[in-house]
Coordinates of C-alpha atoms and ligand atoms in Angstrom, one line a residue:
M299 CA -106.7 45.7 127.9
R300 CA -110.2 44.6 126.4
P301 CA -109.1 41.4 124.2
L302 CA -110.4 41.6 120.2
S303 CA -110.6 38.9 118.3
Y304 CA -110.2 38.9 114.0
S305 CA -111.1 37.7 111.1
R306 CA -110.7 38.0 107.9
A307 CA -113.2 37.8 105.6
A308 CA -112.2 36.9 101.6
T309 CA -115.9 36.7 99.6
V310 CA -118.9 39.6 100.5
E311 CA -121.6 36.7 101.9
E312 CA -118.7 36.1 104.1
A313 CA -118.2 39.2 105.8
V314 CA -122.0 40.1 106.0
A315 CA -122.4 36.4 107.5
L316 CA -119.7 36.8 110.1
A317 CA -120.5 40.3 111.4
T318 CA -124.2 39.2 111.8
E319 CA -123.6 37.1 113.8
D320 CA -121.3 38.5 116.6
P321 CA -123.6 42.0 117.4
A322 CA -120.0 43.2 118.7
S323 CA -118.0 43.1 115.9
A324 CA -117.2 46.0 113.1
F325 CA -116.2 46.2 110.2
L326 CA -112.6 46.7 109.5
A327 CA -111.2 48.8 106.7
G328 CA -108.2 51.3 106.1
G329 CA -108.8 51.3 109.6
T330 CA -108.0 55.4 110.0
N331 CA -110.8 55.7 112.0
E332 CA -111.7 52.2 113.6
V333 CA -108.0 52.0 115.0
D334 CA -108.3 55.8 116.8
L335 CA -111.7 55.2 117.5
I336 CA -110.6 51.8 119.6
R337 CA -107.7 53.2 121.2
A338 CA -109.4 56.4 122.0
G339 CA -112.5 53.6 124.3
I340 CA -115.3 55.6 122.0
A341 CA -116.0 52.3 119.6
E342 CA -115.5 49.1 121.5
P343 CA -116.1 46.4 119.4
D344 CA -115.1 42.8 120.1
H345 CA -114.4 41.3 116.7
L346 CA -113.1 42.9 114.3
I347 CA -113.9 41.8 110.5
D348 CA -111.4 42.9 107.9
I349 CA -112.9 43.5 104.3
N350 CA -109.6 44.5 102.9
H351 CA -109.5 41.2 100.7
L352 CA -113.2 42.0 98.7
P353 CA -113.1 43.2 95.7
L354 CA -114.8 45.9 96.0
A355 CA -111.4 48.2 95.0
G356 CA -112.4 49.0 91.7
V357 CA -113.6 52.9 89.8
E358 CA -115.8 51.9 86.8
D359 CA -116.4 53.9 84.6
L360 CA -121.2 53.3 84.2
P361 CA -122.6 53.3 79.9
D362 CA -124.8 56.9 81.4
G363 CA -121.3 58.6 81.6
G364 CA -121.5 57.5 86.0
L365 CA -119.0 55.8 88.2
R366 CA -118.7 53.2 90.0
I367 CA -117.0 53.0 93.3
G368 CA -116.0 50.1 95.3
A369 CA -116.3 50.2 99.0
L370 CA -112.7 49.7 99.4
A371 CA -111.6 51.5 96.6
R372 CA -108.5 54.3 98.3
M373 CA -108.9 57.8 98.8
S374 CA -106.5 58.4 96.7
D375 CA -106.9 56.0 93.6
V376 CA -110.3 57.0 93.3
A377 CA -109.6 60.5 93.3
R378 CA -107.0 59.9 90.5
A379 CA -109.2 57.9 88.4
P380 CA -109.6 59.8 84.7
G381 CA -112.8 58.6 84.6
V382 CA -113.2 61.0 88.2
A383 CA -110.6 62.8 87.1
E384 CA -111.8 64.2 83.6
R385 CA -115.8 63.9 84.9
F386 CA -116.2 64.9 88.1
P387 CA -113.3 66.7 89.5
A388 CA -115.5 68.0 92.1
I389 CA -115.3 64.5 94.2
S390 CA -111.4 64.0 92.7
S391 CA -110.7 68.0 94.4
A392 CA -113.2 66.7 97.6
L393 CA -110.4 63.8 98.3
L394 CA -107.5 65.2 97.0
L395 CA -108.0 68.1 99.8
G396 CA -109.1 66.0 102.4
A397 CA -106.5 63.7 105.5
S398 CA -102.2 63.8 104.0
E399 CA -101.5 61.3 101.2
Q400 CA -100.6 59.0 103.7
I401 CA -103.9 58.6 104.9
R402 CA -105.6 58.9 101.7
N403 CA -103.7 55.7 100.5
M404 CA -105.1 53.7 103.2
A405 CA -108.1 55.5 104.2
S406 CA -110.9 53.6 101.8
M407 CA -114.4 55.1 100.2
G408 CA -117.2 53.5 102.2
G409 CA -114.6 53.9 105.7
N410 CA -114.6 57.3 104.5
L411 CA -118.4 57.6 104.3
R412 CA -119.1 55.9 107.7
Q413 CA -116.5 58.0 109.7
R414 CA -117.3 59.5 113.1
V415 CA -117.7 63.2 114.0
R416 CA -114.4 64.9 115.0
C417 CA -116.2 67.2 117.5
A418 CA -113.6 66.9 120.9
Y419 CA -117.0 66.8 123.3
L420 CA -117.2 62.9 121.4
R421 CA -114.0 62.2 121.7
D422 CA -112.3 63.0 124.5
G423 CA -114.4 60.6 126.6
V424 CA -115.7 62.0 129.7
S425 CA -117.7 65.6 128.5
P426 CA -121.8 65.2 128.3
C427 CA -121.7 63.8 124.7
N428 CA -125.4 62.6 123.3
K429 CA -123.7 60.5 120.4
R430 CA -121.9 58.8 122.9
A431 CA -123.7 58.0 126.2
P432 CA -127.2 58.9 125.2
G433 CA -128.8 61.6 127.0
S434 CA -125.8 63.3 128.8
G435 CA -126.6 66.6 126.9
C436 CA -124.6 68.1 124.2
A437 CA -121.2 70.0 126.0
A438 CA -120.4 71.6 122.6
L439 CA -124.5 74.2 122.3
E440 CA -122.1 76.5 125.0
G441 CA -119.3 75.0 124.5
L442 CA -115.8 75.5 122.0
N443 CA -118.1 75.4 119.1
R444 CA -116.1 77.1 116.5
G445 CA -116.1 74.1 113.9
H446 CA -120.1 72.5 114.9
A447 CA -122.4 73.2 112.6
I448 CA -124.6 76.0 111.5
L449 CA -127.1 73.5 109.2
G450 CA -129.4 70.6 110.6
T451 CA -128.5 70.5 114.5
S452 CA -130.7 70.1 117.3
E453 CA -130.6 71.1 121.0
H454 CA -128.7 67.5 121.4
C455 CA -126.3 68.0 118.9
I456 CA -124.3 70.3 117.0
A457 CA -121.3 67.8 115.4
A458 CA -120.2 69.3 111.8
H459 CA -120.0 65.7 109.4
P460 CA -116.2 66.0 108.5
S461 CA -116.5 63.7 104.9
D462 CA -115.7 66.2 102.5
V463 CA -115.8 63.9 99.4
A464 CA -119.3 62.9 100.4
V465 CA -120.1 66.7 100.2
A466 CA -119.1 66.2 96.3
L467 CA -120.9 62.3 96.2
V468 CA -124.3 64.7 97.6
A469 CA -124.4 67.2 95.1
F470 CA -124.3 64.5 92.3
D471 CA -127.1 62.2 93.6
A472 CA -124.7 59.5 94.3
V473 CA -125.8 56.3 95.5
V474 CA -124.5 53.7 98.3
R475 CA -125.0 51.0 97.4
T476 CA -124.9 47.7 100.4
V477 CA -125.8 44.1 101.0
G478 CA -126.8 43.2 104.6
P479 CA -128.7 39.2 106.4
D480 CA -131.4 41.0 104.7
G481 CA -130.4 41.5 100.8
E482 CA -129.6 44.2 99.0
R483 CA -130.3 48.5 99.3
A484 CA -129.4 51.4 97.6
I485 CA -129.7 54.6 99.4
P486 CA -129.3 57.7 98.5
A487 CA -126.5 59.6 99.4
D488 CA -128.4 62.0 101.0
D489 CA -130.5 59.9 103.0
F490 CA -127.5 58.2 104.3
F491 CA -126.2 60.4 106.3
L492 CA -128.6 61.4 109.4
L493 CA -129.5 64.8 110.9
P494 CA -129.2 64.3 114.6
G495 CA -132.3 65.4 115.7
D496 CA -133.7 63.4 119.1
T497 CA -131.3 60.9 117.8
P498 CA -128.0 61.9 117.4
E499 CA -126.1 58.2 118.3
L500 CA -127.8 57.3 115.1
E501 CA -125.5 58.5 112.0
H502 CA -126.8 56.4 109.0
P503 CA -129.0 53.8 108.0
L504 CA -127.5 50.9 108.3
G505 CA -127.9 47.8 110.3
H506 CA -126.1 45.8 111.9
G507 CA -123.9 43.7 109.5
E508 CA -125.0 45.6 106.6
L509 CA -121.6 46.0 104.5
I510 CA -121.1 49.2 101.9
V511 CA -120.5 47.3 98.2
G512 CA -120.1 50.4 96.4
I513 CA -121.0 53.9 95.5
D514 CA -123.1 55.0 92.0
V515 CA -123.2 58.1 90.3
P516 CA -124.9 59.3 87.6
G517 CA -123.8 60.5 84.6
A518 CA -124.1 64.6 85.1
P519 CA -122.5 66.2 82.4
I520 CA -123.2 69.5 84.5
A521 CA -120.6 67.9 86.7
R522 CA -117.1 67.7 83.9
R523 CA -116.8 71.4 85.1
S524 CA -117.7 71.7 88.7
V525 CA -115.6 72.7 91.7
Y526 CA -114.7 71.6 95.4
L527 CA -113.5 74.6 97.2
K528 CA -111.9 73.9 100.6
F529 CA -111.8 76.4 103.5
R530 CA -109.7 75.4 106.8
D531 CA -107.4 76.0 108.8
R532 CA -104.2 75.3 107.3
Q533 CA -103.4 74.2 104.6
S534 CA -103.1 70.3 104.7
Y535 CA -104.6 67.5 107.0
E536 CA -107.3 69.6 107.9
F537 CA -110.6 69.2 108.3
A538 CA -113.0 71.8 106.4
L539 CA -114.6 75.2 108.0
V540 CA -116.7 75.7 105.6
S541 CA -116.7 73.6 101.6
V542 CA -118.4 73.7 99.1
A543 CA -118.9 71.5 95.1
A544 CA -120.4 73.1 93.3
A545 CA -121.5 73.0 89.2
V546 CA -123.6 75.6 87.1
E547 CA -125.0 75.2 83.7
V548 CA -125.2 78.8 82.3
V549 CA -127.6 79.3 79.0
D550 CA -127.9 82.9 77.3
G551 CA -126.9 83.9 80.6
A552 CA -129.1 82.7 82.5
V553 CA -128.9 79.6 85.4
A554 CA -130.4 76.8 83.7
D555 CA -129.1 74.0 86.2
A556 CA -127.1 73.9 89.4
R557 CA -126.3 71.1 92.0
L558 CA -124.5 72.9 95.4
A559 CA -123.5 70.7 98.3
L560 CA -122.0 72.8 101.6
G561 CA -119.3 70.9 103.8
G562 CA -118.0 71.8 107.2
V563 CA -121.3 73.6 108.0
G564 CA -123.8 70.8 108.6
T565 CA -123.9 68.0 110.5
K566 CA -124.9 66.1 107.2
P567 CA -122.9 67.0 104.0
W568 CA -125.6 69.6 103.4
R569 CA -126.9 69.6 99.9
A570 CA -128.7 73.0 98.7
R571 CA -131.5 72.8 97.3
R572 CA -132.9 75.9 98.8
A573 CA -130.2 77.9 96.6
E574 CA -130.2 75.6 94.1
A575 CA -134.2 76.7 93.6
A576 CA -132.7 80.4 93.8
L577 CA -130.5 79.4 90.7
I578 CA -132.6 78.2 88.4
G579 CA -133.4 80.7 86.4
A580 CA -131.5 83.7 87.6
R581 CA -128.6 85.6 85.9
A582 CA -125.4 84.0 86.3
D583 CA -124.0 87.0 88.5
E584 CA -122.2 87.1 91.8
A585 CA -125.4 89.1 93.1
A586 CA -127.2 86.2 91.6
F587 CA -124.7 83.4 93.5
V588 CA -124.9 85.6 97.0
H589 CA -128.5 85.7 97.1
A590 CA -129.2 82.1 96.1
A591 CA -126.4 81.3 98.9
G592 CA -128.2 83.6 101.5
A593 CA -131.2 81.9 101.1
E594 CA -130.2 78.5 102.3
L595 CA -128.2 79.8 105.0
E596 CA -131.4 81.9 106.0
A597 CA -132.2 78.5 108.0
A598 CA -128.6 78.5 109.8
L599 CA -128.4 78.7 113.4
P600 CA -125.0 80.2 114.4
R601 CA -123.7 79.9 118.2
R602 CA -121.2 81.7 120.4
H603 CA -117.8 81.2 117.8
N604 CA -119.4 79.9 115.1
A605 CA -121.2 82.2 113.7
F606 CA -118.7 83.5 111.6
K607 CA -119.4 80.6 109.3
V608 CA -122.0 82.3 107.8
E609 CA -121.0 84.8 106.1
F610 CA -118.2 82.7 105.4
A611 CA -120.9 79.8 103.7
R612 CA -122.0 82.9 101.4
R613 CA -119.3 83.9 100.4
A614 CA -118.0 80.1 99.9
T615 CA -120.4 79.4 98.0
A616 CA -120.6 82.8 95.5
R617 CA -116.8 82.0 94.9
A618 CA -117.2 78.3 93.5
L619 CA -120.2 78.7 91.5
G620 CA -118.2 81.5 90.1
Q621 CA -115.8 79.3 89.4
S622 CA -117.4 76.5 88.5
M623 CA -118.5 78.9 85.6
R624 CA -115.7 80.3 84.1
G625 CA -114.4 76.9 84.6
V626 CA -112.2 77.8 86.6
E627 CA -110.0 74.8 88.6
P628 CA -110.0 75.2 92.0
Ligands
LIG110 C1 -105.3 62.8 110.3 C2 -107.2 62.7 109.8 C3 -107.2 64.1 109.0 C4 -107.9 63.0 108.7 N1 -108.3 64.8 107.9 C5 -110.2 64.9 106.3 C6 -110.3 65.2 106.1 O1 -109.7 66.4 105.3 N2 -111.2 65.1 105.1 C7 -111.9 63.5 105.4 O2 -112.9 63.2 103.8 N3 -111.9 62.7 105.7 C8 -111.0 63.5 106.7 N4 -110.3 61.9 107.3 C9 -111.0 60.8 108.0 C10 -110.3 59.6 106.8 O3 -111.0 60.2 105.3 C11 -111.4 58.7 107.4 O4 -110.7 58.3 108.3 C12 -111.1 57.8 105.7 O5 -112.5 56.6 104.7 C13 -111.9 56.1 107.0 O6 -111.9 54.8 105.9 P1 -110.8 53.5 106.5 O7 -110.9 53.1 105.8 O8 -109.7 53.6 107.3 O9 -112.3 53.2 107.3 P2 -112.0 52.2 109.0 O10 -111.1 53.2 109.6 O11 -111.8 51.2 108.4 O12 -113.8 52.5 109.5 C14 -114.3 53.8 109.6 C15 -115.2 52.9 109.5 O13 -116.4 51.9 108.7 C16 -116.8 51.6 108.7 N5 -116.2 50.5 107.6 C17 -115.6 50.8 106.9 N6 -115.6 50.1 105.7 C18 -116.8 50.1 105.8 C19 -118.0 49.7 104.6 N7 -117.7 48.8 103.5 N8 -119.4 49.3 105.3 C20 -119.7 49.3 105.8 N9 -119.0 49.6 107.6 C21 -117.8 49.8 106.8 C22 -116.3 50.8 110.1 O14 -116.6 49.4 110.6 C23 -115.8 51.5 110.9 O15 -117.1 51.8 111.9 C24 -109.0 62.4 108.0 C25 -108.7 61.3 109.6 C26 -107.8 61.9 110.0 C27 -106.7 60.5 110.9

């Protein structure tokens, strides 16, 4: 058994200082991911810094119609906050379609953004995995890769990013706010998640001791009719094979604005900018939605078991755009 020490931070400054002075430390929020990884021997901190007593659990409305979500706000509280459910239904749905009610009651927003991928080859602790042991290879490339990514992959890693809510946050230009030893930062959510490239072990741009304090989502009237559709092997307690956060604004039958991001298919929550560009000015109908999705998926690099995701993602995207246009609840 490995010894593990525990501290409880009372303030953001104390949490950052405790972490900064101990390079073998990790923050502990709900523990639904960190404790699993410690038990599996994938994460090996010597010192857990409990941040649950920090005053970061609020969900506030911003004057521009946006949201300020505390890093320690629990997934279920955020999903049900009136400002989220009314003005950003895709964010609310993405949260409610994730994990289980018990996990959502424990799991924090900051922890959700930092959760590790669900690749079985990372988690088994023995297979070649460039995330766990850089340079060891990627067993998923030729292995069982049905759940793996088709966008943003590299020859070193094809693990799909697991978060649902991150997909909706990326679609609506959320910003991750942090406090670290060098001060405060505001990181666009799209830049918060790193592509694997040659360094799949680096998943986010945070330095050691840098604490996520919150997530700001700018006001976006288009988001009022946004949807989040999630397709998976079973209806609860399961990660997405394909998911879509979508919002579309139609004026005189043409697309005036669109926000689109995909989950389950990318090595990071995938903002579908090519599809968005293809949609603007197009006639708002299913053919245009399918065409736009196809433009995004041209870059897809499927593997042996996950080629089905290309067509799946195309159809899911078209369906999500159609539902957003009609204002139909997912
Ligand atoms: C069975 C199961 C099913 C799941 N299904 C889904 C799903 O369908 N969709 C989905 O999106 N998620 C799913 N999850 C993941 C779940 O949402 C995450 O485990 C959870 O959000 C992590 O939050 P936490 O507070 O428990 O983080 P912790 O486990 O406490 O921490 C996770 C990581 O984040 C770091 N961390 C935590 N807070 C901060 C902070 N404020 N600043 C910096 N670093 C921080 C920790 O050091 C650790 O590295 C599932 C999890 C389980 C166990």
